[in-house]
């Protein structure tokens, strides 16, 4: 019997949570359609959903079961599709047992980014003789890739990640170091990290 790889477990949990959310979206929207057509009495949850959708906002019932940071329903739906796409892409790859199965991983599409980093550490320790998880520290370096689209191959001995933001400081790409934040600069997107 072969052991299940930590990344497989991580993405299985992501897939499960995404599937539950998609099922809830389907159920809520069907309830809204049935309520609007007069087939059933509209529940308070469906009525709140209608009010939010009219304003282009995420219905409270969906916001409570998902993530923060996407106020409009269009942006929220786009993020749900991205999250589903990342999970589907991971499981469709033939190299499931390698942490670099995908060229890069977008942390903004994950429910549990810290769990992802931990699963990468577990995988590397499992495949490196003499490495003990409790003694291994994650080393994260900024690359010269400003956009993940420039990456075509997985990283050797680790992974590329994007979606890391920095608050309260700036980042100098040319010097690869932190800098003082510019006026009105509250958040900076860092380049792809390895």
C-alpha angles and dihedrals in degrees: 000000000000122000119247111248117243092238090053089055092046094051092043088058091047090049092049093051092046091049091051091050092048090050090051091049090051092048094047094047092047089050090051091050092048091047093049092048091051094242092123138013108266115245121224088252091055092045090052089049091053092050092049094046092050088057092043093247132132110267111249092239091058095041090054091056099043142038137305129242103058107091099172122071091228092056091043092052091048090052092049089053091048091050091049090047094053092051092046091048092051093052094043093058118099093219097069095148096059123082088220093058087126122043090237141353124227109219091199089068094057129091091205112028092168089056089053092054090048092050090052090051090049092050094049092048091049091053098041118076114236096011115133117199095222091057099043118097124198112244115202122191129182114238129209090249107108092184129035091225087077091065116087103161131050118254119263112245096001142014140277115238132187134183095069113145130192123213125198097015141055132236127227106212094191094053094033094227144103120274138184112287116255118239111285090007103130101157131028125192110227122218120258110301128215 
